[in-house]
XYZ file of C-alpha atoms in Angstrom:
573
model
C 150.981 170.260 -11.637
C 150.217 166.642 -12.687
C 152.478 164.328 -10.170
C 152.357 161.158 -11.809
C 152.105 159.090 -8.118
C 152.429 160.842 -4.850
C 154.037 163.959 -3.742
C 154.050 166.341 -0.679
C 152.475 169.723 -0.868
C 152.656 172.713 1.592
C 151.422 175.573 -1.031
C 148.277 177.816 0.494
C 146.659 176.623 -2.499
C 146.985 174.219 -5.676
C 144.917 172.250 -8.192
C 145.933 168.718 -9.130
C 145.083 167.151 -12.338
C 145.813 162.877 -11.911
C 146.046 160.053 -14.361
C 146.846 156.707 -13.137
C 146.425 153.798 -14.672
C 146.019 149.874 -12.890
C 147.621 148.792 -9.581
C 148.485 152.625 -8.206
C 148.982 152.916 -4.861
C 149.812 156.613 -4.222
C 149.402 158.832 -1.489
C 149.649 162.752 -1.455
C 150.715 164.501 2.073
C 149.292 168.457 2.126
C 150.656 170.163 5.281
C 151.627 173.335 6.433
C 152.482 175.582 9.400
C 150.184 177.919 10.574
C 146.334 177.484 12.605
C 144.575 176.866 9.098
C 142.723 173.974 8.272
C 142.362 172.348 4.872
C 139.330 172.322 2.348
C 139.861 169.104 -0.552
C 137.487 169.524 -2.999
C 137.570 166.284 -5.671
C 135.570 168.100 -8.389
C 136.050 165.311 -11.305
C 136.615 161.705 -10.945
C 137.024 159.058 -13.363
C 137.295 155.542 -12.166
C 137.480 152.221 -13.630
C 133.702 152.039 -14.245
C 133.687 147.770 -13.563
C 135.277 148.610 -10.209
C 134.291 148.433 -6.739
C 134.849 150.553 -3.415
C 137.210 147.711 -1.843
C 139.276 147.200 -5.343
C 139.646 151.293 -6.181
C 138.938 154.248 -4.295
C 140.403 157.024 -2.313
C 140.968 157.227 1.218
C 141.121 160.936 3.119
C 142.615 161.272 6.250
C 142.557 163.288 8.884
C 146.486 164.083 9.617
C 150.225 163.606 8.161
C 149.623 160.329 7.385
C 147.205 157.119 6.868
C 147.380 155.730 9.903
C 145.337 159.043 10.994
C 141.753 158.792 11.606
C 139.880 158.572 8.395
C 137.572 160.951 7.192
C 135.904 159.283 4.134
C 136.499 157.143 1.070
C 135.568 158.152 -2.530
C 134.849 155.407 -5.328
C 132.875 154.649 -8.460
C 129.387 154.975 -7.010
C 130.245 157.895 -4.888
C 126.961 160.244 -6.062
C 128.556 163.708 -4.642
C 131.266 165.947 -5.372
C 133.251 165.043 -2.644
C 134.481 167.790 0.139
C 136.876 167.226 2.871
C 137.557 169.711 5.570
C 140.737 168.858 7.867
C 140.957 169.860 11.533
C 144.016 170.985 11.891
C 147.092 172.119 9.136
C 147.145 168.469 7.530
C 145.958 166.062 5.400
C 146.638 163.008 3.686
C 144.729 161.179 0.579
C 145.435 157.749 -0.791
C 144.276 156.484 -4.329
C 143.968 152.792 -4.900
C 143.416 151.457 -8.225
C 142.549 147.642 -9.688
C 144.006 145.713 -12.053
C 141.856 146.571 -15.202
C 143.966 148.636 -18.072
C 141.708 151.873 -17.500
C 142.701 155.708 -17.890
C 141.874 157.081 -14.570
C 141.221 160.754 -14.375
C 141.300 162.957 -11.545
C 140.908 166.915 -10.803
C 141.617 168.123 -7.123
C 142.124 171.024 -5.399
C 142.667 172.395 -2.152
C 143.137 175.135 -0.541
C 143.828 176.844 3.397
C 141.541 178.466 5.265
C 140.624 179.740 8.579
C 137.165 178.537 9.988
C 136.751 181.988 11.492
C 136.418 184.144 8.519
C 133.028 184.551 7.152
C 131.375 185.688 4.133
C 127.890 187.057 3.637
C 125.287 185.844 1.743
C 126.985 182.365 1.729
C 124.949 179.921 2.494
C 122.248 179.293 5.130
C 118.389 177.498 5.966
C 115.562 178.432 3.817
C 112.152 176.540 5.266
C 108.736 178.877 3.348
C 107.186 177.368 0.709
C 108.977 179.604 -1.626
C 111.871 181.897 -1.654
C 115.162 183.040 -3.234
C 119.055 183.521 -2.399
C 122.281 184.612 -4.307
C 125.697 183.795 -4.628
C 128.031 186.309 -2.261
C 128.258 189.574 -3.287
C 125.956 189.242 -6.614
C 125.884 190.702 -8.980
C 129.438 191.706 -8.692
C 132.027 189.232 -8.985
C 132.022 186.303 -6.241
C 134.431 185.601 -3.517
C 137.490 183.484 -4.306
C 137.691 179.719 -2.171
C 134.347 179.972 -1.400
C 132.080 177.093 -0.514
C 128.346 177.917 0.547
C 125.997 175.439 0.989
C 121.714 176.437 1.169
C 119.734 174.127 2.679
C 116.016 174.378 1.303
C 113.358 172.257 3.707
C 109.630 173.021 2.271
C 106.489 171.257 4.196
C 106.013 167.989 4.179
C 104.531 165.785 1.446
C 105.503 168.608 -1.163
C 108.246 168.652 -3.767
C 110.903 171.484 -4.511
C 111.958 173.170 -8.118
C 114.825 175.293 -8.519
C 115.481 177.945 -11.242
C 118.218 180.278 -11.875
C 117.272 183.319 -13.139
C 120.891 184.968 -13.680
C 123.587 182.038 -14.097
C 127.390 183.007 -14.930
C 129.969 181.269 -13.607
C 133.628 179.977 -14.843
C 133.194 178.115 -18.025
C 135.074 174.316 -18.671
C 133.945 171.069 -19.764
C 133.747 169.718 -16.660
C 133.235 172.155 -14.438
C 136.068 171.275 -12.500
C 136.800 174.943 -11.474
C 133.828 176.920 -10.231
C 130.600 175.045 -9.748
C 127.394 174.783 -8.468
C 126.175 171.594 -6.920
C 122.261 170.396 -6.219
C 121.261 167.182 -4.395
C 118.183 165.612 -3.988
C 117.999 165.613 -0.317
C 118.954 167.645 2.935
C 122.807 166.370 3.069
C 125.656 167.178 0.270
C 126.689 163.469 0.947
C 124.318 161.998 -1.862
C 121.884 162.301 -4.461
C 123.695 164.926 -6.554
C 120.816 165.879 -9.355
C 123.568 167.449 -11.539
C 126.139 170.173 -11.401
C 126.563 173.147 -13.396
C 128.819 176.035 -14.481
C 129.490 178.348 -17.437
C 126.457 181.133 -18.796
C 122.761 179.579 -18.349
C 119.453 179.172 -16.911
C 119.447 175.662 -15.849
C 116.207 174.401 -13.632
C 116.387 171.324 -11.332
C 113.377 169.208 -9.049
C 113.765 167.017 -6.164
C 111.700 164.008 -5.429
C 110.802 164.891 -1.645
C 110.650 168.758 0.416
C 114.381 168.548 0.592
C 117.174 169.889 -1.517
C 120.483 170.873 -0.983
C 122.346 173.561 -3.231
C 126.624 174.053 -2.507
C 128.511 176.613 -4.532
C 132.368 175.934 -5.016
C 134.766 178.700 -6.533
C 138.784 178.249 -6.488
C 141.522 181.222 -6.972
C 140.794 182.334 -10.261
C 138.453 184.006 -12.925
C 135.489 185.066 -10.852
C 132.094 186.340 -12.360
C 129.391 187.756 -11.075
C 127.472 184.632 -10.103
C 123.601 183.828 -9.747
C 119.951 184.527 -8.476
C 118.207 181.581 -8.179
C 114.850 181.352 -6.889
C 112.607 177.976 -5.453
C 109.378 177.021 -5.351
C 107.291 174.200 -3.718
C 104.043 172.454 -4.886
C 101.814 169.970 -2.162
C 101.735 166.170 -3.035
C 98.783 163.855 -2.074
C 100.779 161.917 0.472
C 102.118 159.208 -0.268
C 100.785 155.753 0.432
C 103.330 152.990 0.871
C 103.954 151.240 -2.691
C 105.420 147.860 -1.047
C 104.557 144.108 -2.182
C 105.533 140.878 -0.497
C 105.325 137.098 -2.513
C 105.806 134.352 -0.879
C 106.666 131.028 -2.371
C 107.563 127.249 -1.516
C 110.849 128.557 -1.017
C 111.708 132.367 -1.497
C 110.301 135.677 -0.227
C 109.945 138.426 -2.468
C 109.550 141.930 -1.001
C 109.530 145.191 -3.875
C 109.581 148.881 -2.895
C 108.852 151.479 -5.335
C 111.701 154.259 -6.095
C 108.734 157.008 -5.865
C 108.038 155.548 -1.453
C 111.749 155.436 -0.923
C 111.908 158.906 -2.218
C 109.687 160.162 -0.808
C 111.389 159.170 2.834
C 114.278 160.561 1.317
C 116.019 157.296 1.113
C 117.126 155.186 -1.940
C 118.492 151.521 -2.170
C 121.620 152.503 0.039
C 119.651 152.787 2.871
C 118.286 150.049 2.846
C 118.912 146.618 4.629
C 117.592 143.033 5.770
C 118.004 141.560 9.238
C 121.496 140.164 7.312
C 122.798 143.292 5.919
C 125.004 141.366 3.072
C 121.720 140.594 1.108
C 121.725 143.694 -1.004
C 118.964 144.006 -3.501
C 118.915 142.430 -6.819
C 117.514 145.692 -9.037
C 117.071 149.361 -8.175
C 114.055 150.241 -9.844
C 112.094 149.242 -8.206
C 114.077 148.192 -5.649
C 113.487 144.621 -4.924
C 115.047 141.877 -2.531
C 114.580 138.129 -3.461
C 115.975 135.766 -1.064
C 115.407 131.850 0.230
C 113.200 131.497 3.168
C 115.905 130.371 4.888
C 118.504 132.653 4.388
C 119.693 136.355 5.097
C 118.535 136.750 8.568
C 114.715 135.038 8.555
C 113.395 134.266 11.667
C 111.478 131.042 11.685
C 108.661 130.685 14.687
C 106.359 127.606 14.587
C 102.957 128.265 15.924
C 101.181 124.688 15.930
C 98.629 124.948 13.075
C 101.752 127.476 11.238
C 105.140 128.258 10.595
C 105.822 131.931 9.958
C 108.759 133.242 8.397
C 110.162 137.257 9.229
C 112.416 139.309 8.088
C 112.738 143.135 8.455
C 114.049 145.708 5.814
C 115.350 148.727 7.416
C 115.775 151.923 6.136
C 118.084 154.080 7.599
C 121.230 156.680 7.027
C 124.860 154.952 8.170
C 127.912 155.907 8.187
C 126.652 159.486 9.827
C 127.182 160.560 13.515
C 123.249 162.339 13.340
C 120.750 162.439 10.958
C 117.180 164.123 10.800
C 115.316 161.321 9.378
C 112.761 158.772 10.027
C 114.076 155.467 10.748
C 111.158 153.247 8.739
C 110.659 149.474 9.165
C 109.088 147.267 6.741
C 108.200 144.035 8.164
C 107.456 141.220 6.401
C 106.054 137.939 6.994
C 105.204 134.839 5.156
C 102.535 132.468 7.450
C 102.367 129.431 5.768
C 98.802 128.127 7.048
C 96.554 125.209 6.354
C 95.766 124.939 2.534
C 97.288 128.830 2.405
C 100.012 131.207 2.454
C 99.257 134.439 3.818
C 101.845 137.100 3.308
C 102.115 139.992 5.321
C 104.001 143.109 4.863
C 103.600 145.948 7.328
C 105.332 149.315 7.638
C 106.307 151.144 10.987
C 106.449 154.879 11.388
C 106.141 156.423 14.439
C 103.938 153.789 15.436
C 101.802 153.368 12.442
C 101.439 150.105 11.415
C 100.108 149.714 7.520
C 99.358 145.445 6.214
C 99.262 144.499 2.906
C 97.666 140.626 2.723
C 97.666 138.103 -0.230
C 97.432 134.579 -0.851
C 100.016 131.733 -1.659
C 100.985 127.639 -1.571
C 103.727 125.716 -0.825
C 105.361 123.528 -4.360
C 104.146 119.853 -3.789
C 103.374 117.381 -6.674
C 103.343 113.897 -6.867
C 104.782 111.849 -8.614
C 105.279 107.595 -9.725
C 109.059 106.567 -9.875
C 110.157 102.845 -11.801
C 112.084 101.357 -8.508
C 112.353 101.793 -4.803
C 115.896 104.226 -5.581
C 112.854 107.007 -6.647
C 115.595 108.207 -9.517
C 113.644 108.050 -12.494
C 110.461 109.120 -12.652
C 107.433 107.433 -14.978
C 106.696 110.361 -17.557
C 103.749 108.045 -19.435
C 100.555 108.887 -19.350
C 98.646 106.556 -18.420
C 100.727 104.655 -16.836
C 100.475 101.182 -17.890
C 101.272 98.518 -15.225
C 100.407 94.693 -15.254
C 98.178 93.518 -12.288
C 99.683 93.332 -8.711
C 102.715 94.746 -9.855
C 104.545 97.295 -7.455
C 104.469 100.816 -7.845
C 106.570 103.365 -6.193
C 104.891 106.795 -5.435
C 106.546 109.965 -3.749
C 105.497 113.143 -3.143
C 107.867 116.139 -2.850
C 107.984 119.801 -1.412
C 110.025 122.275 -3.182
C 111.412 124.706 0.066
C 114.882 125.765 0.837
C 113.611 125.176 4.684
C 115.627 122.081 5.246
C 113.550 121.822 8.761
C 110.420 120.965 6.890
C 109.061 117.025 7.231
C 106.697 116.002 4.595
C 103.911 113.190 5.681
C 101.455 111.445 3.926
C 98.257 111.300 5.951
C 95.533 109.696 3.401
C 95.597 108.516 0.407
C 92.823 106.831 -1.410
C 92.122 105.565 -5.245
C 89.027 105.965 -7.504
C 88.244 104.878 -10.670
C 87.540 108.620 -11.852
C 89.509 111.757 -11.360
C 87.030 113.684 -9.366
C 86.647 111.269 -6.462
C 83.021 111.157 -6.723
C 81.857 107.906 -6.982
C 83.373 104.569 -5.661
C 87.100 105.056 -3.223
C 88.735 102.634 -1.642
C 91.271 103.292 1.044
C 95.316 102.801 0.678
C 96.333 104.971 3.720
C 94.082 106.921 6.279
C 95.309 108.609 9.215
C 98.731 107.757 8.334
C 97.292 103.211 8.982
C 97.951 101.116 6.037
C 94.573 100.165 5.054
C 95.417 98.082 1.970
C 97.543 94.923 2.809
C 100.454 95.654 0.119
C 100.564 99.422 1.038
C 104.192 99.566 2.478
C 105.235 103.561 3.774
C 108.535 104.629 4.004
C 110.154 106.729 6.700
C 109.911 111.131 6.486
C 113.142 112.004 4.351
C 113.851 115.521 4.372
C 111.119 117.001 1.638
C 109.873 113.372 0.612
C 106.956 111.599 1.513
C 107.037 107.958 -0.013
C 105.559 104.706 -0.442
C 104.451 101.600 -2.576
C 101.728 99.309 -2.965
C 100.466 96.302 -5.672
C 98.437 97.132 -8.945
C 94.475 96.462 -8.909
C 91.545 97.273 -10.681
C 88.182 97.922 -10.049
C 85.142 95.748 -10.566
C 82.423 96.355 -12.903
C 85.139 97.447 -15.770
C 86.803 100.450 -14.813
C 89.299 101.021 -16.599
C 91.641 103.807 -15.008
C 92.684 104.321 -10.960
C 93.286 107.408 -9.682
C 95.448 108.463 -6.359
C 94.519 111.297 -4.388
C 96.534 112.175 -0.924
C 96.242 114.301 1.768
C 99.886 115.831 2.658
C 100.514 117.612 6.028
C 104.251 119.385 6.647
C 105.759 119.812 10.095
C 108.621 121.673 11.225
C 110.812 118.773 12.260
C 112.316 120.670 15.402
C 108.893 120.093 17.069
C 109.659 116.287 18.300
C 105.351 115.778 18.858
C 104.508 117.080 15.158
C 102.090 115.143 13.233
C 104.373 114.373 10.989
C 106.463 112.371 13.521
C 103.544 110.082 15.061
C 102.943 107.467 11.713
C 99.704 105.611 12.108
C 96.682 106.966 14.958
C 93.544 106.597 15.516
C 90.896 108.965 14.406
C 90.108 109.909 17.844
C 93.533 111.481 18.055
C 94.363 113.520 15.088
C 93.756 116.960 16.404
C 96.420 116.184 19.246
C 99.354 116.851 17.493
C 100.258 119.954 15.542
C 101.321 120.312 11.816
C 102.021 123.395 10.140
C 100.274 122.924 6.589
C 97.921 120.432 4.550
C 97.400 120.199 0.781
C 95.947 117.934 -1.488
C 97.889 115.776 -4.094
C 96.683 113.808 -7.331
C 98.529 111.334 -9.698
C 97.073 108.923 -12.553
C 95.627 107.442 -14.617
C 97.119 104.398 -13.777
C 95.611 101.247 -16.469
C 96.511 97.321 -16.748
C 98.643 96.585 -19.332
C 95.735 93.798 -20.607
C 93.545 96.995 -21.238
C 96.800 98.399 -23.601
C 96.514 95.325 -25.408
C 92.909 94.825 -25.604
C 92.767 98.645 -26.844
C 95.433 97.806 -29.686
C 93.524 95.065 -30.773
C 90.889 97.307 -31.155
C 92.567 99.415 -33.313
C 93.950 96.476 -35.390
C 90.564 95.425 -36.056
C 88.818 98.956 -36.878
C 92.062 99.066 -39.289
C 91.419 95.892 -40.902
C 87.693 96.811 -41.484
C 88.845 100.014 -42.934
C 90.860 98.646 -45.614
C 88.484 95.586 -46.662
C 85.289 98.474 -47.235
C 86.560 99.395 -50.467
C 87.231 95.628 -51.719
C 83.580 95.636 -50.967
C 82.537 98.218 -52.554
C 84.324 97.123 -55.958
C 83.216 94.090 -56.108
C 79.327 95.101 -56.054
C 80.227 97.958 -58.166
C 81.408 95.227 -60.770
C 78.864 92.883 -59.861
C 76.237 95.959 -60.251
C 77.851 96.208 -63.980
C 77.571 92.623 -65.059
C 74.372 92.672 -64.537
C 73.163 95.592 -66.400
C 75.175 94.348 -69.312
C 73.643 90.600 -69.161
C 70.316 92.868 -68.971
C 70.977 95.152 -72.188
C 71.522 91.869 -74.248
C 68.637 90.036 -73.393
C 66.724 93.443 -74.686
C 68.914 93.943 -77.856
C 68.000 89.839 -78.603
C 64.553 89.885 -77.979
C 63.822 93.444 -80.148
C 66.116 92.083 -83.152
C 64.112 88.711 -83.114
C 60.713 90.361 -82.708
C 61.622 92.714 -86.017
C 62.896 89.621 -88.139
C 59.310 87.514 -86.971
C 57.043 90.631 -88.517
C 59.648 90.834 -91.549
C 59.132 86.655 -92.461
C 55.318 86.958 -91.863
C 55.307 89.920 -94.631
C 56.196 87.574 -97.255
C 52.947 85.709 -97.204
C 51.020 88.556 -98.427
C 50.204 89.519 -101.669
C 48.707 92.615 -103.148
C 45.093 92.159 -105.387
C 44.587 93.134 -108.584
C 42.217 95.477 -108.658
């Protein structure tokens, strides 16, 4: 039958094929009289593939009607074939669908049984390191309404295959009819590998020393089954493939598919201290969350402030379960100069750190007016002498119970500090009469002070300043004392110090003196070859003024020896 929404059944037996489309709400009631209870096998399903378990699913219950006790929900990511078994002679399913305009297929079936009768060969606990099993009553024709689940559990630290060597069961396209099921794990509630029916050999692997193997058949067209036979291979074991990052403001923790597998667990299992931070990928899986959110605890520790949360991996929604519950703690320990992350792993008492080093965000930066909106992006900066400049530092952390202070700050005319500094703030004292600080605001350390230079010609100034950050919750941090005396500054606690460096800051009379410069070098530039024209045409004057005086003097000298020529005469001889 195909009841388009709904309907009542009381058959021994039937097989539903559903189509709904958006905004169903239809509920099926299968009861009848007798001591029998009910098996509901959902053997296809086809939902609305953007949906999610609260828009579409379907509810089972445990009764006549929904408002008895529930005994699961079925929705997109379901990764079974889901099979209810009543306790009694009724049942009741409800199937909820969204909005979207989607063709929603479903094939169910269902049939009565009595929990009494049992058949041989059908199902059972296989723990060697290798063995095999058949479907009931192979190689003749299997039982009809049969479901027989194996468990397989090999040694620990080694990995399963399966392989049929005989396969023939009922043939469709979706083996909606006769089936067999294999899941990656010890439970049929997850981790379905992939499902099978029809004539063939097919082979499947797990990812831990746990599989699960369930054989379905309904009322008709039974074959004669299969012989299927498992092996298991050792693994090295498994070292935990965890990272932790810590930043200014976010903790980063990723687990690798292959660990979680191998505790038989995937990214279902898994939750922070707040379990509505889910992770942000699967493979690996990884959680990414501000420091200050999803469940961190905070805990100042004078010189530190450590940040912890925990990532728990466990089954729910079961009543037992024969796993491990694992912890994976991790910790961010924001120290002087430092952040150390820590990630650790519990297991029976086994405690396993992983260590690396981070900082907290702080720069520094020059702003145009005391309102510290707009930033001075030039580089240098030029300024005119004893004019005011705004400077503010700034910590990039989603802790809003972080106070940033500026402890020391001195100038030098070079960027490594290593010759001549003179001192604008030390010890949180004003040490330069212009220096004026402002109050801690939130992540904002602030102040201003008048222009200068240094003697002997230097032209740039640097800033360099010490910056501590306090938890503002402690009421005797550094952060909160302002100006003390040298003798005091280890009395009071503060959770982290860093360095920060702005400049080149140069007089605007150096801008000018540098374009005149230029100006000149330009003019020079363009009045070389003037220069060099005019000797080359001076050069050529010259040489011609030259050439005539030679061309006079040699035409003069010949006509002198041809006039003296005349006054001989030849003799007679």
């Amino acid at each position: 039958g195909a009841p388009r929404c709904g309907a009542s059944f009381s058959d021994p037996n039937k097989s539903l094929k559903i189509d709904l489309n958006s905004n169903a709400d239809c509920t099926w009631h299968i009861q009848r009289n007798g001591n029998q209870t009910i098996r509901l096998i959902f053997s296809y399903l086809k939902f609305d593939p953007s949906s999610s378990c609260e828009t579409e699913n379907i509810k089972v219950y445990d009764g006549p009607s929904s408002n008895s006790s529930l005994l699961g929900q079925v929705c997109s990511s379901t990764d079974a074939v889901p099979v209810f078994q009543s306790s009694s002679n009724s049942l009741t399913f409800l199937i909820t669908t969204n909005s979207v305009a989607f063709a929603r297929n479903f094939f169910v079936f269902y049939y009565f049984f009595s929990p009494e009768s049992t058949i041989q060969n059908c199902g059972g606990s296989l723990t060697g390191p290798n063995g095999t099993f058949t479907s009931p009553n192979y190689p003749a024709a299997y039982p009809e309404f049969t479901y027989c689940v194996w468990h397989i559990q090999t040694a620990t630290n080694s990995k399963i295959t399966l392989e049929f060597q005989d396969f023939f069961l009922e043939l469709d396209q979706n083996c909606q009819f006769d089936f067999v099921a294999v899941y990656d794990g010890p439970t049929t509630n997850t981790g379905l590998i992939g499902k099978a029916c029809g004539v063939s050999r097919p082979t499947f692997e797990s990812s831990s020393n746990a599989m699960t193997v369930a054989l379905s058949t309904d009322y008709a067209n039974s074959y004669r089954g299969f012989s299927a036979r498992y092996t298991s291979v050792l693994q090295g074991p498994t070292e935990p493939d965890t990272s932790l990052t810590c930043s200014s403001d976010r903790m980063t923790i990723v687990l690798s598919k292959g660990y979680l597998d191998s505790l038989g667990y995937n990214e279902t299992h898994l939750q922070l201290n707040d379990p509505s931070c889910r992770p942000v990928a699967a493979d690996p899986v990884i959680f990414s969350f501000p420091l200050s959110s999803c469940g961190t605890i905070k805990e100042d520790e004078g010189q530190s402030i450590t940040y912890t949360n925990i990532v728990t991996l466990s089954e729910s929604g079961n009543i037992i379960t024969r796993k491990k519950i694992v912890q994976i703690i991790a910790k961010c320990i924001m120290e002087n100069n430092s952040t150390v992350e820590v990630i650790y792993i519990t297991d029976n008492n086994i405690i396993q750190n992983t260590t690396s080093v981070g900082r907290y965000n702080v720069s520094m930066s020059f702003y145009d007016s005391d309102s510290f909106s707009s930033p001075v992006l030039q580089s240098p900066y030029y300024v005119d002498l004893n004019q005011t400049l705004f400077a503010q530092v700034s910590l990039q952390s989603t802790d809003p119970n972080l106070l940033v202070f500026i402890d020391t700050c001195v100038a030098s005319p070079q960027s490594d500090f290593g010759s001549i500094t003179y001192d604008l703030i030390r010890s949180g004292c004003n040490k330069d009469d212009t220096v004026v600080t402002y109050p801690p605001l939130e992540h904002y350390g602030r102040f201003k002070f008048n222009a200068f230079r240094f003697l002997r010609s230097f032209p740039s100034v640097y800033l360099q300043c010490d910056i501590l950050i306090c938890d503002s919750n402690i009421t005797d941090s550094r952060c909160t004392k302002g100006c003390i005396s040298r003798q005091k500054r280890d009395a009071s606690p503060y959770t982290w110090k860093t360095k920060a460096v702005v400049g080149p800051i140069r007089l605007k009379r150096d801008l000018r003196a540098a374009d005149h410069s230029e100006f000149l070098t330009k003019t020079d530039a363009e009045e070389t070859p003037n220069l060099q024209g005019y000797s080359f045409y001076t050069l050529s004057f010259v040489v011609l003024i030259s050439n005539i005086i030679i061309v006079v003097a040699v035409t003069l000298k010949y006509h002198l020896k041809r006039q003296s020529g005349y006054s001989y005469q030849k003799i007679q001889s």
